[in-house]
PDB file of C-alpha atoms in Angstrom:
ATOM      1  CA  UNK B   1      -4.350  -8.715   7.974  1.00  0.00           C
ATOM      2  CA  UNK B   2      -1.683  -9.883  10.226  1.00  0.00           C
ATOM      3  CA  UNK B   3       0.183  -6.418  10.826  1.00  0.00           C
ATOM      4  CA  UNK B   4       0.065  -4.987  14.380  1.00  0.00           C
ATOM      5  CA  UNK B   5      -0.597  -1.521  14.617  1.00  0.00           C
ATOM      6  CA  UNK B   6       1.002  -2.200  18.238  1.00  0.00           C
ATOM      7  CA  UNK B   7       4.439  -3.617  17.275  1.00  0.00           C
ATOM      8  CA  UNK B   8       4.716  -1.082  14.255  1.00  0.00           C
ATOM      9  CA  UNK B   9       4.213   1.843  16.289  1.00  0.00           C
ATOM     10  CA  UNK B  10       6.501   0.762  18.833  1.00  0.00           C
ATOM     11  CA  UNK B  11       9.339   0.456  16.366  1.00  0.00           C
ATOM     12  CA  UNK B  12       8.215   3.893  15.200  1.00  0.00           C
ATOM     13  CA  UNK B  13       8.764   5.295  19.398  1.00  0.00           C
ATOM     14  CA  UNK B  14      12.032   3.337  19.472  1.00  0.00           C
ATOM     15  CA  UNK B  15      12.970   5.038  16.493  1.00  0.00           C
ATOM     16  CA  UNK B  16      12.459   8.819  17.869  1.00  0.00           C
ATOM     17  CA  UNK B  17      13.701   7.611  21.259  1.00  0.00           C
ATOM     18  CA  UNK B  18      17.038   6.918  19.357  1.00  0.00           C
ATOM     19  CA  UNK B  19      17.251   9.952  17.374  1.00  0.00           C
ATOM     20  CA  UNK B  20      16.640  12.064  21.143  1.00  0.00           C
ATOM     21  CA  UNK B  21      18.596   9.692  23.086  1.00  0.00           C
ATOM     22  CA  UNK B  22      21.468  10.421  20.601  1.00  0.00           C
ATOM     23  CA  UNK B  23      21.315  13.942  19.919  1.00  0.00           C
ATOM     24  CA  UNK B  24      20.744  15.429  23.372  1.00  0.00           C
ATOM     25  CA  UNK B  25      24.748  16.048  24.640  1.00  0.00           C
ATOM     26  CA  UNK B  26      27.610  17.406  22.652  1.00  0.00           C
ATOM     27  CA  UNK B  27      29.468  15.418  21.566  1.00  0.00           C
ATOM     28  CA  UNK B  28      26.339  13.188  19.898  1.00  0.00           C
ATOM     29  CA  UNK B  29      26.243   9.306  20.819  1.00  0.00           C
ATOM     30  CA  UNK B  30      25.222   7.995  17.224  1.00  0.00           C
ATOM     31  CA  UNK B  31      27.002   4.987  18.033  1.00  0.00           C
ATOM     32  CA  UNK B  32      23.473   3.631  19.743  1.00  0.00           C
ATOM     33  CA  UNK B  33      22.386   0.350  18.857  1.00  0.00           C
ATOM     34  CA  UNK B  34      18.821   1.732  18.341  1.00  0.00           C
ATOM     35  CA  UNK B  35      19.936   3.166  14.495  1.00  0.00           C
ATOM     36  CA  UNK B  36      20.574   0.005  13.566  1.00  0.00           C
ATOM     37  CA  UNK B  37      17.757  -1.863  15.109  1.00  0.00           C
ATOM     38  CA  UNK B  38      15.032   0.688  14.513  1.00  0.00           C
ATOM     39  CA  UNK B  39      16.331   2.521  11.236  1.00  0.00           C
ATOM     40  CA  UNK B  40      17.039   1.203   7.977  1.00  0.00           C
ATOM     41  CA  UNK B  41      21.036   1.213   6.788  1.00  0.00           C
ATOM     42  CA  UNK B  42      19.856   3.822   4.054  1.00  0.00           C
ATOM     43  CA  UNK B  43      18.167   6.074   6.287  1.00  0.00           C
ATOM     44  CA  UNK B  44      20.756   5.712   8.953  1.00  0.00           C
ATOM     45  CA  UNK B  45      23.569   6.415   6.640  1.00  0.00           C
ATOM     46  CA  UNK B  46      22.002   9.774   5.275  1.00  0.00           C
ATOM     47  CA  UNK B  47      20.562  11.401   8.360  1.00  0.00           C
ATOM     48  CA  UNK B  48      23.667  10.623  10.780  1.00  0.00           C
ATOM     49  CA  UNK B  49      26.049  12.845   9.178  1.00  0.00           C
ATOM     50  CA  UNK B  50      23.582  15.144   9.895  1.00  0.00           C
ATOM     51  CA  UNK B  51      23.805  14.906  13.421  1.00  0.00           C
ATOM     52  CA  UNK B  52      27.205  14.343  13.226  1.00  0.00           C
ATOM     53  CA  UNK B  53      27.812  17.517  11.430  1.00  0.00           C
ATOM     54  CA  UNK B  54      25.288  19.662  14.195  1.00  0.00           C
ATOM     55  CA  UNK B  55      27.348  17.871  16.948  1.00  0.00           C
ATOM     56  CA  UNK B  56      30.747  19.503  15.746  1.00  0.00           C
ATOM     57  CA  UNK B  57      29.534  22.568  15.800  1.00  0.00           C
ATOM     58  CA  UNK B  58      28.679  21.778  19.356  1.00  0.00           C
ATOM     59  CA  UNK B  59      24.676  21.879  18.528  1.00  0.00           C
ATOM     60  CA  UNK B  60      22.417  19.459  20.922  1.00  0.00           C
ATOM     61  CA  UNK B  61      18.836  18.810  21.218  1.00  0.00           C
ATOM     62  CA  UNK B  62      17.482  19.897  24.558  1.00  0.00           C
ATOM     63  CA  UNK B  63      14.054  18.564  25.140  1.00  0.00           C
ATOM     64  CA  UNK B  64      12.973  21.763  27.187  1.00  0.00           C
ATOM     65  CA  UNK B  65       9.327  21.930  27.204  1.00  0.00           C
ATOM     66  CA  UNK B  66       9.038  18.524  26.191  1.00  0.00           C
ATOM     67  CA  UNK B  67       8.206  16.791  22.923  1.00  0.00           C
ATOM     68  CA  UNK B  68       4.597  15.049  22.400  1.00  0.00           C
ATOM     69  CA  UNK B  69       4.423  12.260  19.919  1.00  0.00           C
ATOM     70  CA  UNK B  70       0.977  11.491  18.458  1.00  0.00           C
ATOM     71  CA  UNK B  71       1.256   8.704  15.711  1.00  0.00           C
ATOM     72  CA  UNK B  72      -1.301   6.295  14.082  1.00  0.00           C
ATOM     73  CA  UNK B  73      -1.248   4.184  11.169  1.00  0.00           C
ATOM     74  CA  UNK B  74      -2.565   4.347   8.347  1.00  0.00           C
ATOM     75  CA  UNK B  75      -5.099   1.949   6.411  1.00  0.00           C
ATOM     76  CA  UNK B  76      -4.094   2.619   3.428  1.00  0.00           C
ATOM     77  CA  UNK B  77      -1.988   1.154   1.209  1.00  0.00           C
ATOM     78  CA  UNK B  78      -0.821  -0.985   4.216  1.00  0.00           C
ATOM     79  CA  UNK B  79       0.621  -4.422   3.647  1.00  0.00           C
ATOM     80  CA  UNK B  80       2.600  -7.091   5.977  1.00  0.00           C
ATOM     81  CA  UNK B  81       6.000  -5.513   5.050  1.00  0.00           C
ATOM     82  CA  UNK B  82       4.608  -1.996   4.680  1.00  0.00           C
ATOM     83  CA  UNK B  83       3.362   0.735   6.624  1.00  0.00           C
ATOM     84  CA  UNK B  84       3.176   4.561   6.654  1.00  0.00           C
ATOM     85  CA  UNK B  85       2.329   6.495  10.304  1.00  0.00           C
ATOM     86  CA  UNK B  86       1.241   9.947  10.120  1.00  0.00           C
ATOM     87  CA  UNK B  87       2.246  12.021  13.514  1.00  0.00           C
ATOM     88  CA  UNK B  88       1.321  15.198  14.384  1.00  0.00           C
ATOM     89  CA  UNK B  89       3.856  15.963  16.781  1.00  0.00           C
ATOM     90  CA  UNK B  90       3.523  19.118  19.347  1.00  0.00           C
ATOM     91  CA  UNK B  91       7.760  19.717  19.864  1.00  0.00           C
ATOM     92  CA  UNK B  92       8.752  21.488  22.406  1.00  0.00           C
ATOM     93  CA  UNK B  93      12.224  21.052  22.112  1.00  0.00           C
ATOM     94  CA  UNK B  94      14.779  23.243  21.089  1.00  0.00           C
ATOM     95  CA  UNK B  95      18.407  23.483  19.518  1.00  0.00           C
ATOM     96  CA  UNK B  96      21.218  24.677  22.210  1.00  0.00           C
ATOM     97  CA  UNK B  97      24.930  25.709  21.538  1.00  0.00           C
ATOM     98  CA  UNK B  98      27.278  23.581  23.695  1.00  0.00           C
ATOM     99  CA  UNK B  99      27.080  26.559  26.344  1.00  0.00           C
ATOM    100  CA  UNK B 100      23.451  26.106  26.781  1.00  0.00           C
ATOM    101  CA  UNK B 101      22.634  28.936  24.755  1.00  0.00           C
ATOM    102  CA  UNK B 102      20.132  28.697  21.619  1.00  0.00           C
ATOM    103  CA  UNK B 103      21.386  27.345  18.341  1.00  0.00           C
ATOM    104  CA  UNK B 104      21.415  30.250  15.605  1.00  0.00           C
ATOM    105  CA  UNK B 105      18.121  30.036  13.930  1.00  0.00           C
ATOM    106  CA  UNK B 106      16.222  27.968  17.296  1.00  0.00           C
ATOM    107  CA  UNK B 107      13.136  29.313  18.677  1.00  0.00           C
ATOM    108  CA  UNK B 108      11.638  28.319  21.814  1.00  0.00           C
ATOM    109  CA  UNK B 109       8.412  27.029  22.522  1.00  0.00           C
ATOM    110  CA  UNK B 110       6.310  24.665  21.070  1.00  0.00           C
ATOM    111  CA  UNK B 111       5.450  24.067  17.635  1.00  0.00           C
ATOM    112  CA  UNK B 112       2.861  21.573  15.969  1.00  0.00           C
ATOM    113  CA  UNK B 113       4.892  19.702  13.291  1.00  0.00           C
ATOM    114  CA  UNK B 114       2.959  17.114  10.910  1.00  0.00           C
ATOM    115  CA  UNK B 115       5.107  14.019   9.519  1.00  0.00           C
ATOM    116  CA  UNK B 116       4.978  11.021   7.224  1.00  0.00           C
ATOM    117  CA  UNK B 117       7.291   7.762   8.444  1.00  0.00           C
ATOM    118  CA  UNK B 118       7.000   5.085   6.099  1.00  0.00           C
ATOM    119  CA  UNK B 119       8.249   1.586   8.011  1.00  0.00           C
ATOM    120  CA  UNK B 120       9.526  -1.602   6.045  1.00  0.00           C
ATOM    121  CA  UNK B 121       9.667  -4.994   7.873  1.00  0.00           C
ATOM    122  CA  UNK B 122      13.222  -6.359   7.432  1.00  0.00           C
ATOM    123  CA  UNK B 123      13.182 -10.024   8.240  1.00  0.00           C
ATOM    124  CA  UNK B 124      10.634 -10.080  10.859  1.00  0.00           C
ATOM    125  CA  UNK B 125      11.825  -6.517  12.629  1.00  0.00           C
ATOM    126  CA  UNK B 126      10.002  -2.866  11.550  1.00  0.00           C
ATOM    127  CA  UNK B 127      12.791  -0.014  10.963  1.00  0.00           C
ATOM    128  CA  UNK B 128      12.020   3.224   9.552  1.00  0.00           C
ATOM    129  CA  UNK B 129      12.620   3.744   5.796  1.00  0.00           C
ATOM    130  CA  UNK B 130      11.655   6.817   5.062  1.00  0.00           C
ATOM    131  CA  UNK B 131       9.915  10.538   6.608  1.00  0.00           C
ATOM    132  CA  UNK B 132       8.730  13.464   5.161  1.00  0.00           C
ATOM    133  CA  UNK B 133       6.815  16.643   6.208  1.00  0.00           C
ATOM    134  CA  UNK B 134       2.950  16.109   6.033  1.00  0.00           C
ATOM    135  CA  UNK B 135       1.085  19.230   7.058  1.00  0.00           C
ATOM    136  CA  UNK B 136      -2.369  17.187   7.075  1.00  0.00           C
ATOM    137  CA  UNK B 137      -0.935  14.764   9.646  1.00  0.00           C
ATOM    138  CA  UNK B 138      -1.991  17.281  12.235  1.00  0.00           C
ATOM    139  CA  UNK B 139      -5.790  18.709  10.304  1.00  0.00           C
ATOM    140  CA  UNK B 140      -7.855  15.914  12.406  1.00  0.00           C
ATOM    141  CA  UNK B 141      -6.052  16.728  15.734  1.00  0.00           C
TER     142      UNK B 141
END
């Protein structure tokens, strides 16, 4: 199998890096080369108006007690072009209004969220596809 768990999860921590890096000031920078390198144009073009949307209502991300990313891939089905991680993330941080206060519906702390990314290679480069909630990402942690 000539797949590197190595490179995909990289792509994977490039990918949240981009999604934090963009969403943590008011207004959002979604102009960051990383959604294009790291993302696929689908997934890109339906999760940034998202963003985009929580950034004019003056919404951020603030990484407050920090955010602690856990992936690994799995075996199986696995091929040279694709690849789901599970994470089990422990996310500590927390939606802000633009005068540092919390977001309506925000709770602090930190919370122990289980996800499903499913990565495609696109001519030689691993972007994310796809993600979905996936409680038993986090039952073997």
């Amino acid at each position: 199998f000539t797949v590197g768990k190595g490179e995909v999860i990289e792509a994977y921590l490039m990918a949240k890096l981009t999604r934090y890096r963009s969403t943590d000031s008011v207004p959002a920078t979604l102009d960051d080369t990383g959604w294009d390198l790291y993302y696929t144009d689908a997934l890109a073009a339906d999760i940034l108006p998202l963003y985009q949307e929580f950034s004019d209502q003056g919404v951020y991300v603030d990484l407050d007690l920090g955010v602690v990313l856990r992936p690994a891939v799995v075996e199986d089905p696995r091929t040279n072009t694709y690849v789901i991680i599970l994470d089990c993330v422990l996310d500590g941080a927390v939606a802000r209004s633009a005068d540092g206060e919390l977001a309506p519906g925000a709770t602090p702390g930190v919370a122990e969220n289980g996800y499903a990314f499913a990565l495609i290679n696109e001519d030689g480069t691993w972007k994310v596809d796809n993600y979905s909630d996936e409680v038993s990402a986090c039952a073997s942690r």
